[in-house]
XYZ file of C-alpha atoms in Angstrom:
775
model
C -17.617 -13.558 11.404
C -21.011 -12.667 12.824
C -23.041 -9.717 11.551
C -22.698 -7.904 14.874
C -18.920 -8.203 14.732
C -18.966 -6.913 11.160
C -21.082 -3.889 12.097
C -18.799 -3.059 15.003
C -15.656 -3.387 12.892
C -17.225 -1.196 10.214
C -18.012 1.491 12.805
C -14.433 1.352 14.062
C -13.102 1.885 10.551
C -15.373 4.877 10.085
C -14.103 6.378 13.323
C -10.440 6.210 12.373
C -8.566 9.474 11.905
C -9.384 10.593 8.392
C -6.322 12.520 7.268
C -4.309 10.536 4.747
C -6.022 7.220 5.461
C -8.936 7.143 3.036
C -7.465 4.728 0.480
C -6.243 2.404 3.240
C -9.621 2.588 4.940
C -11.408 1.675 1.712
C -9.124 -1.315 1.237
C -9.663 -2.372 4.846
C -13.430 -2.063 4.461
C -13.408 -4.196 1.309
C -11.280 -6.848 3.007
C -13.511 -6.817 6.094
C -16.652 -7.120 3.977
C -15.157 -9.890 1.861
C -14.263 -11.841 5.005
C -17.746 -11.480 6.471
C -19.546 -12.386 3.236
C -17.261 -15.364 2.690
C -18.296 -16.690 6.104
C -21.979 -16.040 5.358
C -21.643 -17.782 1.978
C -19.955 -20.816 3.551
C -22.662 -21.119 6.205
C -25.411 -20.872 3.568
C -24.221 -24.094 1.931
C -24.310 -23.165 -1.760
C -22.321 -25.906 -3.571
C -21.157 -25.058 -7.073
C -22.239 -21.407 -6.722
C -20.207 -18.220 -6.610
C -20.799 -14.994 -4.682
C -19.742 -12.068 -6.839
C -19.247 -8.378 -6.075
C -20.235 -6.069 -8.912
C -20.197 -2.316 -9.481
C -18.353 -0.174 -6.954
C -17.868 -3.047 -4.541
C -16.404 -5.125 -7.363
C -13.946 -2.296 -8.048
C -13.009 -2.082 -4.371
C -14.492 1.404 -3.938
C -16.544 0.857 -0.796
C -17.079 3.844 1.469
C -18.777 3.997 4.838
C -22.013 4.955 3.095
C -21.893 2.553 0.153
C -24.441 -0.145 -0.615
C -23.301 -3.677 -1.443
C -23.951 -4.856 -5.008
C -23.971 -8.670 -4.995
C -24.700 -11.430 -7.479
C -25.226 -15.071 -6.534
C -24.121 -16.979 -9.624
C -25.567 -20.483 -9.809
C -24.946 -23.382 -12.215
C -27.777 -24.079 -14.621
C -28.391 -27.524 -13.147
C -29.154 -26.026 -9.711
C -31.332 -23.100 -10.836
C -34.649 -24.709 -9.875
C -33.571 -25.605 -6.316
C -31.572 -22.532 -5.364
C -34.329 -20.616 -3.557
C -33.717 -22.042 -0.084
C -29.946 -21.632 -0.429
C -30.382 -18.013 -1.553
C -32.575 -17.271 1.452
C -29.917 -18.652 3.781
C -27.433 -16.286 2.124
C -29.490 -13.103 1.907
C -31.287 -13.149 5.264
C -28.155 -12.744 7.430
C -27.056 -9.881 5.162
C -30.444 -8.170 5.439
C -30.447 -8.653 9.206
C -27.064 -6.911 9.458
C -28.647 -3.577 8.483
C -26.258 -3.089 5.560
C -28.043 -1.941 2.416
C -27.654 -4.500 -0.344
C -28.668 -4.737 -3.989
C -28.722 -8.445 -4.841
C -29.714 -10.838 -7.593
C -29.529 -14.579 -8.442
C -28.503 -15.501 -11.991
C -27.151 -18.313 -14.112
C -24.462 -17.482 -16.647
C -26.913 -17.459 -19.617
C -29.403 -15.364 -17.650
C -26.712 -12.876 -16.619
C -25.565 -12.562 -20.229
C -29.115 -11.915 -21.439
C -29.619 -9.256 -18.782
C -26.353 -7.563 -19.718
C -27.272 -7.644 -23.406
C -30.513 -5.788 -22.748
C -29.453 -3.467 -19.909
C -26.320 -1.326 -20.221
C -26.225 -0.684 -16.475
C -26.082 -4.417 -15.793
C -23.327 -4.809 -18.374
C -21.205 -2.076 -16.769
C -21.661 -3.612 -13.338
C -20.592 -7.063 -14.550
C -17.507 -5.678 -16.278
C -16.244 -4.876 -12.764
C -17.213 -8.238 -11.251
C -15.000 -9.883 -8.646
C -15.482 -13.305 -7.048
C -15.711 -13.126 -3.252
C -16.359 -16.798 -2.469
C -17.384 -20.043 -4.114
C -16.666 -21.532 -7.521
C -13.910 -19.463 -9.146
C -14.259 -21.323 -12.449
C -17.963 -20.469 -12.668
C -17.199 -16.823 -11.993
C -14.327 -16.785 -14.493
C -16.607 -18.278 -17.134
C -19.130 -15.470 -16.666
C -16.434 -12.810 -16.743
C -14.975 -14.217 -19.957
C -18.425 -14.388 -21.586
C -19.311 -10.840 -20.539
C -16.048 -9.438 -21.881
C -16.530 -11.320 -25.136
C -20.079 -10.040 -25.515
C -18.988 -6.479 -24.730
C -16.186 -6.539 -27.280
C -18.289 -8.189 -29.970
C -20.997 -5.539 -29.674
C -18.663 -2.638 -28.935
C -19.735 -0.455 -31.832
C -23.423 -0.303 -30.886
C -22.950 -0.513 -27.109
C -20.367 2.278 -27.057
C -22.745 4.512 -29.005
C -25.398 3.769 -26.389
C -22.914 4.448 -23.604
C -21.929 7.771 -25.198
C -25.567 8.852 -25.176
C -25.804 8.189 -21.454
C -22.673 10.269 -20.881
C -24.053 13.188 -22.875
C -27.437 12.999 -21.152
C -25.811 12.866 -17.751
C -23.635 15.885 -18.573
C -26.708 17.917 -19.476
C -28.489 16.836 -16.304
C -25.666 17.127 -13.758
C -23.281 19.644 -15.350
C -19.490 19.690 -15.303
C -17.918 18.696 -12.006
C -14.951 21.045 -12.525
C -17.168 24.118 -12.716
C -19.995 23.617 -10.229
C -20.339 25.081 -6.740
C -22.441 22.135 -5.511
C -21.278 19.255 -7.726
C -22.344 15.633 -7.728
C -19.050 13.827 -7.171
C -20.371 10.692 -8.824
C -22.685 11.777 -11.629
C -21.363 15.172 -12.810
C -19.226 15.097 -15.943
C -15.627 14.405 -14.952
C -16.718 12.510 -11.841
C -16.537 8.952 -10.616
C -19.132 7.686 -13.087
C -16.899 8.763 -15.972
C -13.942 6.857 -14.531
C -16.138 3.761 -14.621
C -17.085 4.556 -18.216
C -13.416 4.887 -19.173
C -12.736 1.434 -17.716
C -15.544 0.047 -19.843
C -14.211 1.691 -23.005
C -10.749 0.319 -22.342
C -12.237 -3.148 -21.800
C -13.855 -2.967 -25.254
C -10.401 -2.953 -26.894
C -11.604 -0.258 -29.300
C -9.094 2.222 -27.899
C -7.080 2.810 -24.792
C -7.659 5.803 -22.531
C -5.206 8.540 -21.451
C -3.716 7.363 -18.169
C -1.580 10.303 -17.091
C -2.856 11.602 -13.779
C -6.057 9.576 -14.026
C -5.404 7.227 -11.125
C -4.481 10.108 -8.810
C -7.554 12.078 -9.858
C -9.716 9.012 -9.275
C -8.296 8.555 -5.767
C -8.910 12.234 -4.987
C -12.564 11.994 -5.949
C -12.950 8.786 -3.971
C -11.415 10.528 -0.939
C -13.835 13.437 -1.269
C -16.755 11.045 -1.557
C -15.552 9.079 1.481
C -15.240 12.289 3.514
C -18.669 13.409 2.344
C -20.241 10.091 3.328
C -18.507 10.233 6.689
C -19.845 13.762 7.292
C -23.366 12.642 6.396
C -23.256 9.588 8.634
C -21.783 11.654 11.452
C -24.885 13.808 11.239
C -27.184 10.772 10.976
C -28.106 11.606 7.387
C -28.422 9.284 4.408
C -25.119 9.597 2.526
C -25.343 11.242 -0.871
C -22.874 12.285 -3.538
C -23.724 16.003 -3.887
C -21.158 18.238 -2.209
C -23.560 20.732 -0.617
C -22.394 24.163 0.519
C -23.270 23.397 4.134
C -21.018 20.300 4.108
C -17.993 21.756 2.351
C -16.152 23.206 5.347
C -16.466 19.954 7.326
C -15.473 17.821 4.328
C -12.464 20.089 3.813
C -11.532 19.574 7.462
C -11.824 15.791 7.103
C -9.497 15.931 4.092
C -7.000 18.257 5.748
C -7.751 21.034 3.240
C -7.663 24.674 4.333
C -11.241 25.653 3.521
C -14.229 25.102 1.232
C -12.692 27.106 -1.615
C -9.543 24.992 -1.595
C -11.732 21.877 -1.470
C -13.557 22.967 -4.623
C -10.226 23.688 -6.302
C -9.066 20.191 -5.374
C -12.223 18.689 -6.843
C -11.944 20.872 -9.933
C -8.349 19.815 -10.625
C -9.235 16.131 -10.351
C -12.364 16.536 -12.447
C -10.429 18.251 -15.228
C -8.119 15.270 -15.524
C -11.076 12.890 -15.773
C -12.992 15.168 -18.161
C -9.974 15.578 -20.453
C -9.389 11.822 -20.557
C -13.084 11.302 -21.244
C -13.235 13.786 -24.122
C -10.060 12.438 -25.712
C -11.344 8.877 -25.385
C -14.732 9.599 -26.944
C -13.078 11.499 -29.771
C -10.993 8.413 -30.497
C -13.979 6.086 -30.212
C -15.955 8.219 -32.621
C -13.138 8.267 -35.131
C -12.538 4.525 -34.938
C -16.178 3.472 -35.171
C -17.300 5.981 -37.789
C -18.070 4.786 -41.301
C -16.391 1.415 -40.926
C -15.973 -1.584 -38.703
C -13.379 -1.480 -35.980
C -11.427 -4.490 -37.229
C -11.315 -3.223 -40.802
C -10.025 0.142 -39.670
C -7.367 -1.445 -37.497
C -6.180 -3.604 -40.399
C -5.906 -0.528 -42.616
C -3.987 1.376 -39.961
C -1.569 -1.526 -39.513
C -0.892 -1.597 -43.245
C -0.283 2.065 -43.936
C -0.528 4.041 -40.700
C -2.505 7.251 -40.357
C -1.465 10.308 -42.326
C 0.303 13.314 -40.777
C -1.190 16.529 -42.125
C 0.643 19.841 -41.505
C -1.478 22.339 -39.535
C 1.006 25.053 -38.508
C 4.741 25.489 -38.127
C 5.841 22.483 -36.095
C 2.262 21.230 -35.723
C 0.544 18.347 -37.550
C -2.684 16.357 -37.385
C -2.049 12.706 -36.622
C -4.853 10.186 -36.301
C -7.453 12.886 -35.651
C -5.446 14.670 -32.931
C -3.091 17.655 -33.009
C 0.484 16.633 -32.245
C 3.974 18.078 -32.498
C 5.845 17.510 -35.734
C 8.851 15.213 -35.515
C 11.299 18.081 -35.920
C 9.609 20.358 -33.332
C 11.727 21.609 -30.443
C 9.594 23.108 -27.663
C 12.772 23.909 -25.707
C 13.930 26.213 -28.519
C 10.580 27.560 -29.684
C 8.707 29.269 -26.807
C 5.828 30.303 -29.074
C 5.159 26.687 -30.130
C 2.734 25.992 -27.259
C 0.455 28.878 -28.296
C 0.853 28.158 -31.989
C -0.214 24.546 -31.464
C -3.112 25.566 -29.235
C -4.359 28.125 -31.735
C -4.107 25.657 -34.608
C -5.989 22.996 -32.657
C -8.773 25.369 -31.608
C -9.185 26.861 -35.056
C -9.349 23.351 -36.545
C -11.735 22.141 -33.858
C -9.463 19.206 -32.984
C -8.175 17.928 -29.632
C -4.539 18.084 -28.625
C -3.083 14.642 -28.078
C -2.166 13.818 -24.473
C 1.396 13.070 -25.562
C 1.762 16.557 -27.051
C 0.345 18.194 -23.935
C 2.740 16.230 -21.755
C 5.759 17.055 -23.893
C 4.906 20.751 -23.964
C 4.510 20.791 -20.200
C 7.906 19.117 -19.766
C 9.960 20.878 -22.436
C 8.499 24.295 -23.321
C 10.938 27.179 -23.081
C 10.023 30.272 -21.092
C 8.256 32.986 -23.069
C 10.383 36.110 -23.677
C 9.154 39.372 -22.124
C 7.576 41.220 -23.775
C 5.962 38.488 -25.807
C 6.963 38.288 -29.470
C 4.320 39.402 -31.944
C 3.826 35.792 -33.002
C 2.946 34.750 -29.450
C 0.427 37.527 -29.031
C -1.091 36.761 -32.423
C -1.360 33.066 -31.521
C -3.074 33.930 -28.227
C -5.597 36.096 -30.057
C -6.172 33.345 -32.621
C -6.740 30.835 -29.834
C -9.192 33.133 -28.041
C -11.001 33.871 -31.291
C -11.854 30.226 -31.991
C -15.239 30.489 -30.238
C -16.444 27.428 -28.310
C -13.550 25.349 -29.679
C -11.285 27.444 -27.451
C -12.608 25.822 -24.268
C -11.328 22.210 -24.497
C -7.968 23.366 -25.845
C -7.515 25.921 -23.057
C -8.553 23.330 -20.466
C -5.996 20.845 -21.834
C -3.165 23.359 -21.367
C -4.485 24.636 -18.051
C -4.724 21.119 -16.630
C -0.927 20.727 -16.718
C -0.115 24.265 -15.615
C 0.887 25.686 -19.009
C -1.533 28.621 -18.808
C -0.207 29.709 -15.437
C 3.360 29.516 -16.747
C 2.394 31.827 -19.601
C 0.209 34.117 -17.466
C 1.156 33.758 -13.768
C -1.773 35.999 -12.782
C -4.077 33.166 -13.859
C -3.194 31.095 -10.796
C -5.564 32.638 -8.202
C -8.633 32.460 -10.475
C -7.951 28.876 -11.537
C -10.780 26.777 -10.117
C -11.886 29.659 -7.856
C -15.589 29.354 -6.953
C -18.030 32.228 -7.373
C -20.586 32.238 -4.596
C -23.071 34.252 -6.579
C -26.388 32.696 -7.688
C -26.169 34.332 -11.125
C -22.863 32.637 -11.972
C -22.971 29.140 -13.432
C -19.195 28.734 -13.711
C -16.157 29.190 -11.534
C -13.989 32.232 -12.268
C -11.557 30.692 -14.741
C -14.221 28.892 -16.764
C -16.323 32.062 -16.781
C -13.396 33.971 -18.302
C -12.788 31.502 -21.119
C -16.544 31.235 -21.734
C -16.614 35.031 -22.042
C -13.725 34.903 -24.509
C -15.533 32.198 -26.488
C -18.646 34.388 -26.722
C -16.481 37.372 -27.638
C -15.076 35.316 -30.502
C -18.558 35.375 -32.023
C -18.668 39.202 -31.862
C -15.322 40.238 -33.328
C -16.907 41.564 -36.537
C -18.589 44.336 -34.584
C -15.417 46.022 -33.319
C -12.391 47.757 -34.779
C -9.937 45.882 -32.546
C -10.924 42.212 -32.167
C -7.661 41.484 -30.362
C -8.500 43.899 -27.550
C -12.022 42.498 -27.280
C -10.779 38.908 -26.951
C -8.018 39.664 -24.467
C -10.312 42.014 -22.545
C -12.907 39.263 -22.259
C -10.266 36.852 -20.962
C -9.039 39.316 -18.333
C -12.133 41.276 -17.295
C -12.515 39.367 -13.992
C -8.830 38.561 -13.447
C -8.970 40.492 -10.166
C -11.317 37.990 -8.541
C -10.237 35.448 -5.899
C -7.951 38.116 -4.413
C -8.437 40.594 -1.560
C -10.070 43.886 -2.459
C -12.509 45.097 -5.101
C -12.082 42.772 -8.064
C -12.379 45.586 -10.607
C -9.729 47.773 -8.991
C -7.440 44.783 -8.486
C -8.037 43.685 -12.083
C -7.109 47.078 -13.501
C -3.825 47.032 -11.583
C -3.058 43.505 -12.811
C -3.814 44.304 -16.461
C -1.740 47.495 -16.300
C 1.304 45.291 -15.603
C 0.294 42.225 -17.602
C -0.658 43.826 -20.925
C 2.823 45.261 -21.660
C 4.303 41.825 -20.949
C 1.938 40.381 -23.540
C 3.336 42.887 -26.049
C 0.635 45.553 -26.033
C 1.744 49.185 -26.316
C 0.737 51.964 -23.930
C -2.415 52.924 -25.852
C -3.698 49.351 -26.100
C -2.857 48.737 -22.453
C -4.962 51.763 -21.571
C -7.904 50.391 -23.562
C -7.621 46.979 -21.876
C -7.534 48.654 -18.471
C -10.640 50.650 -19.425
C -12.467 47.480 -20.441
C -11.701 45.886 -17.089
C -12.504 49.077 -15.186
C -15.876 49.603 -16.896
C -17.001 46.049 -17.672
C -20.088 46.547 -15.473
C -20.827 50.112 -16.590
C -23.306 49.464 -19.414
C -25.574 46.941 -17.650
C -25.664 49.018 -14.479
C -26.462 52.257 -16.299
C -28.967 50.677 -18.672
C -30.957 48.848 -16.013
C -30.734 51.294 -13.099
C -30.669 54.772 -14.615
C -33.027 56.888 -16.696
C -31.829 56.781 -20.299
C -33.838 59.930 -21.048
C -31.716 61.835 -18.543
C -28.726 63.584 -20.201
C -26.685 62.965 -17.055
C -26.831 59.203 -17.662
C -25.527 59.509 -21.206
C -22.866 62.026 -20.175
C -21.539 59.774 -17.417
C -21.219 56.797 -19.785
C -19.686 58.879 -22.587
C -17.147 60.406 -20.210
C -16.163 56.955 -18.925
C -15.627 55.261 -22.313
C -14.082 58.262 -24.052
C -14.522 57.218 -27.693
C -16.777 55.153 -29.926
C -14.197 52.421 -30.521
C -13.964 51.691 -26.799
C -17.749 51.905 -26.536
C -18.137 49.213 -29.199
C -15.590 47.028 -27.407
C -17.390 47.502 -24.109
C -20.747 46.712 -25.735
C -19.481 43.391 -27.121
C -17.705 42.589 -23.853
C -20.882 43.266 -21.871
C -22.850 40.776 -23.951
C -20.076 38.176 -23.763
C -19.727 38.589 -20.005
C -23.470 38.242 -19.403
C -23.849 35.207 -21.650
C -20.906 33.546 -19.894
C -22.430 34.278 -16.484
C -25.614 32.259 -16.904
C -29.166 32.404 -18.260
C -30.421 34.680 -15.472
C -27.911 37.394 -16.404
C -29.167 38.092 -19.951
C -32.533 38.690 -21.580
C -34.040 40.431 -24.580
C -35.211 43.200 -22.284
C -31.716 43.804 -20.913
C -30.182 43.578 -24.379
C -32.663 46.184 -25.648
C -31.833 48.613 -22.853
C -28.095 48.248 -23.409
C -28.471 48.621 -27.175
C -30.426 51.839 -26.626
C -27.862 53.182 -24.144
C -25.029 52.435 -26.577
C -26.884 54.141 -29.447
C -27.461 57.285 -27.362
C -23.871 57.331 -26.061
C -22.508 56.754 -29.545
C -24.459 59.734 -30.862
C -23.238 61.853 -27.975
C -19.605 60.919 -28.631
C -20.058 61.824 -32.300
C -21.361 65.253 -31.359
C -24.832 64.420 -32.641
C -28.107 65.020 -30.882
C -29.048 62.040 -28.763
C -31.987 60.226 -30.385
C -35.035 59.796 -28.203
C -36.005 56.183 -27.691
C -39.558 55.036 -28.428
C -40.685 55.893 -24.892
C -43.327 53.969 -22.997
C -45.880 56.734 -23.434
C -45.214 57.067 -27.157
C -45.289 53.341 -27.816
C -48.628 53.043 -26.019
C -50.058 56.463 -26.907
C -53.516 55.005 -27.495
C -53.746 53.935 -23.856
C -52.387 57.253 -22.591
C -54.909 59.276 -24.577
C -57.896 57.141 -23.589
C -59.672 58.228 -20.370
C -59.670 56.363 -17.082
C -57.902 53.108 -16.382
C -56.540 51.307 -19.429
C -54.835 47.908 -19.337
C -53.446 45.751 -22.116
C -52.159 42.188 -21.535
C -50.096 40.469 -24.236
C -49.061 36.850 -23.755
C -45.810 35.873 -25.503
C -43.884 32.617 -25.752
C -41.264 33.531 -23.147
C -42.986 36.248 -21.131
C -46.146 38.282 -20.737
C -46.388 42.070 -21.050
C -48.835 44.173 -19.071
C -49.219 47.863 -19.991
C -51.214 50.118 -17.670
C -52.244 53.752 -18.203
C -54.150 55.708 -15.534
C -54.530 59.129 -13.990
C -51.395 59.691 -11.965
C -51.577 59.809 -8.190
C -49.407 58.808 -5.209
C -49.389 55.078 -4.660
C -50.314 54.137 -8.233
C -47.121 52.113 -8.795
C -47.657 50.253 -5.511
C -51.254 49.395 -6.407
C -50.282 48.028 -9.820
C -47.408 45.986 -8.374
C -49.679 44.637 -5.629
C -52.408 43.564 -8.035
C -49.861 41.781 -10.197
C -48.575 39.971 -7.098
C -52.112 38.994 -6.064
C -52.554 37.454 -9.495
C -49.328 35.499 -8.949
C -47.414 37.333 -11.655
C -43.667 37.683 -11.043
C -42.308 41.028 -12.202
C -39.157 40.544 -14.282
C -38.823 44.172 -15.399
C -40.803 47.378 -15.553
C -40.532 50.922 -16.888
C -42.779 53.788 -15.863
C -43.303 57.315 -17.209
C -45.472 60.266 -16.274
C -46.929 62.450 -19.036
C -48.893 65.387 -17.725
C -51.678 64.014 -15.562
C -51.340 60.503 -16.914
C -48.943 57.720 -15.889
C -48.075 54.744 -18.069
C -46.093 51.659 -17.092
C -44.947 48.631 -19.076
C -44.333 45.411 -17.145
C -42.703 42.157 -18.204
C -44.147 39.432 -15.982
C -44.200 35.666 -15.697
C -46.804 33.516 -13.938
C -45.519 31.758 -10.849
C -47.371 28.752 -12.206
C -50.183 28.009 -14.631
C -51.499 30.472 -17.185
C -51.645 34.269 -16.777
C -55.014 35.793 -15.855
C -57.320 37.107 -18.540
C -57.009 40.783 -19.341
C -60.433 41.916 -18.123
C -60.130 40.124 -14.780
C -56.787 41.807 -14.166
C -58.179 45.230 -15.130
C -61.136 44.797 -12.771
C -58.849 43.875 -9.869
C -56.755 46.967 -10.504
C -59.841 49.191 -10.769
C -61.100 47.877 -7.420
C -57.711 48.645 -5.898
C -57.714 52.181 -7.276
C -61.264 52.713 -5.987
C -60.261 51.561 -2.486
C -62.511 48.498 -2.601
C -59.635 45.993 -2.725
C -57.112 46.329 0.117
C -54.039 45.050 -1.681
C -51.706 45.199 1.310
C -54.106 43.267 3.542
C -54.658 40.586 0.922
C -50.933 40.142 0.349
C -50.327 39.899 4.087
C -52.601 36.861 4.327
C -51.045 35.125 1.338
C -48.937 32.041 2.168
C -45.411 32.328 0.816
C -42.983 29.440 0.370
C -40.063 29.330 2.801
C -36.749 30.725 1.634
C -33.219 30.341 2.834
C -30.949 33.064 4.201
C -29.894 35.856 1.899
C -27.634 38.871 2.073
C -29.095 41.967 3.786
C -30.962 44.370 1.530
C -29.295 47.617 0.485
C -31.169 50.896 0.052
C -29.175 53.930 -1.109
C -29.648 57.288 -2.753
C -27.299 57.604 -5.728
C -25.629 60.988 -5.888
C -25.874 62.977 -9.147
C -27.585 60.121 -10.973
C -30.290 62.313 -12.545
C -30.758 65.980 -13.356
C -34.345 66.477 -12.187
C -34.975 63.804 -9.571
C -33.320 61.901 -6.734
C -32.574 58.250 -7.486
C -33.254 55.641 -4.820
C -31.700 52.247 -5.549
C -32.966 49.096 -3.833
C -31.075 45.818 -3.939
C -32.716 42.846 -2.249
C -33.578 39.174 -2.540
C -36.797 38.780 -4.488
C -39.984 38.054 -2.568
C -43.660 37.968 -3.561
C -45.125 41.456 -3.250
C -41.753 43.112 -2.651
C -42.230 45.879 -5.222
C -45.634 46.701 -3.744
C -44.161 47.013 -0.249
C -41.250 49.172 -1.405
C -43.445 51.483 -3.479
C -45.935 51.820 -0.640
C -43.117 52.634 1.779
C -41.712 55.329 -0.507
C -45.107 56.949 -0.846
C -45.820 56.745 2.902
C -42.497 58.492 3.558
C -43.761 61.501 1.586
C -42.001 60.994 -1.757
C -43.557 60.951 -5.228
C -42.299 58.363 -7.740
C -41.904 60.082 -11.101
C -40.317 57.098 -12.848
C -38.965 53.677 -12.015
C -36.813 51.020 -13.574
C -37.288 47.542 -12.175
C -35.080 44.529 -12.878
C -35.083 40.983 -11.499
C -31.897 38.995 -12.132
C -32.292 35.435 -10.979
C -33.484 35.793 -7.401
C -32.121 39.293 -6.895
C -33.906 42.592 -7.571
C -32.195 45.841 -8.467
C -34.797 48.604 -8.634
C -34.238 52.316 -9.242
C -36.919 54.877 -8.256
C -36.798 58.493 -9.424
C -38.241 60.586 -6.604
C -39.420 64.143 -5.970
C -41.516 65.808 -3.344
C -45.220 66.095 -4.199
C -44.607 69.784 -4.990
C -41.872 68.868 -7.488
C -38.907 69.959 -5.361
C -35.851 67.839 -4.598
C -35.570 65.696 -1.481
C -33.332 66.931 1.346
C -30.992 64.853 3.517
C -33.425 64.407 6.401
C -36.197 63.121 4.157
C -33.728 60.844 2.394
C -32.855 59.196 5.706
C -36.564 58.745 6.492
C -37.244 57.176 3.101
C -34.304 54.756 3.441
C -35.347 53.623 6.931
C -38.989 53.237 5.877
C -38.062 51.111 2.854
C -35.697 48.955 4.912
C -38.493 48.340 7.411
C -40.781 47.302 4.544
C -38.141 44.901 3.243
C -37.784 43.249 6.659
C -41.294 43.326 8.136
C -41.918 41.927 11.584
C -44.207 38.927 12.197
C -47.870 39.450 11.482
């Protein structure tokens, strides 16, 4: 077969109807490529040599965007004269335009390379002879397998390190919105790793569902490569947002969300098999040689240690006791899960399979033992996650809690969220497990954390939907009317504390009264406080900070005092904390550089536009504002800013003070300077929202701005407010990831409240500032 004929046939395969044909198309592509390369090898005249496919091609996993990994294996006697023969082989392949990774080796050379390079070893474990001397190829394969098994203990430890490093770098495939199908944990690379572990003979791997999951991921990768090539792009393995709808169409899946669910389900199978396998490898290679341990196990067998009623530990995994009857004991599945999580041990695949096949339906309402086991499982902290995933993978969670189905694998298209909905919920429960000592009812905290976002992935407001779901679900779980009411309150108000703390004036009695009225009592307040922390920590790093934690702690302390009938304690206010700057005349500025952030405190004679000038000078000095609080005391205004340099080191204090003084004196035109500043391009974002919040403060009108962060944004907004005739008496600024949520407390310059007409003018002026026309 000529190269031109091969290229044409390859294009025809790529153009075939995609639905349901991916596996057949991969097989056809491998056969076509084998045929072509066999002809090229024959024409090259390479007596005694063998042409070998390695890596993905060796496994038969070619896609339309794959490279060819080839090895020309030569006998030692011909090594010195092989150059001309190799050229006759490689040149036609290069001329075809197909990307190829090739090498020429003798058997000893290939073995040395594999011994020193784990990647080479893994590729050779999947070798397959395409053409030439089968005996030569078989000799290399036998030697490579022997070397791999002889050095299994050290090489598997090295391989485990690469898996862990890759997981940190690429994340978990089951949970990501834009996953790398190949490199993310639970992806195609881990299937290859499992094959290598099995080839070591140290332990076998769980096979249930693995082949189907592998084929699913290969199909997704094939569709992704086809989409890239259709758009004349270099194929990659990252499932980008912009490709997901088209890839879903190629696969015959309804939409991008269903595609991500499909990927998540497959990835969970691979991830579970991977974790079980590495647990077994670690147990078998720890403290003793593999052969010695196997001999000991053959003599006496591993012990079976009781863990709970009907549950034992066998060979380092949690299994069902011999006498267990899942069909007669509906609580057994939760009892086993709780025991495994509390012990920090994996559930054996055989136990998971048996429970999925034989478990009896749970009575309604749940028996006390079932509810207690659920709480124990949720309270295990991080050990909860792999156990929950093992049950969820085979549908046991949805059978226990049918409302779990819609959130299972559901993506969250929010830049703050790291995880999909279901993983976020169990992460929140895991974090809540570390906070149970702070509340009177740990059970309500743990279950509330699990269910706080249960209304997502359904039509309507997720909080309202969630409250309705929990109102029906909690009694089924065995909670009485009072506890059901508390759980509904936790779901209803799970965003209350962060919103109030970061967007409202904590010195305003209205703020405290609104929160106190919503939570009702101190016990619920403590539950909501712990849930808020758990929720934020499970969301992602951009959702939690020391600053936010401090605000919420202060809000809770004030609300707690109010609920107890005590006077609300005044927080150390900005002006009091920095009284020395307030009392000193003129402009005062203090810059404090910390490990994680930098604080800038400014005190000056108050005047319209002061906040805008400060924000503009910070932007000119390339300082990103992460948070800010302002306060007016008599004729003086003080503001405390938490900032972070866009790059490099923060400016020195005196240089920053001089820039601000020049701005206040009218010498430095901040707006003009910012307008000439080059800003990096940014992608599309949701439209900004600007609203006045009714009854949010007793002595001012609160303007809330929600927008995508931009350099100089706070300066533009503050300038717009001032130009619209309003006076900013206080502000609370927060940047969460790439989103800003700023609250401005406004009055007229004469101190009066702002009427409806002026409110409309302020809103339109701010919106214009947020979306300026071209300069």
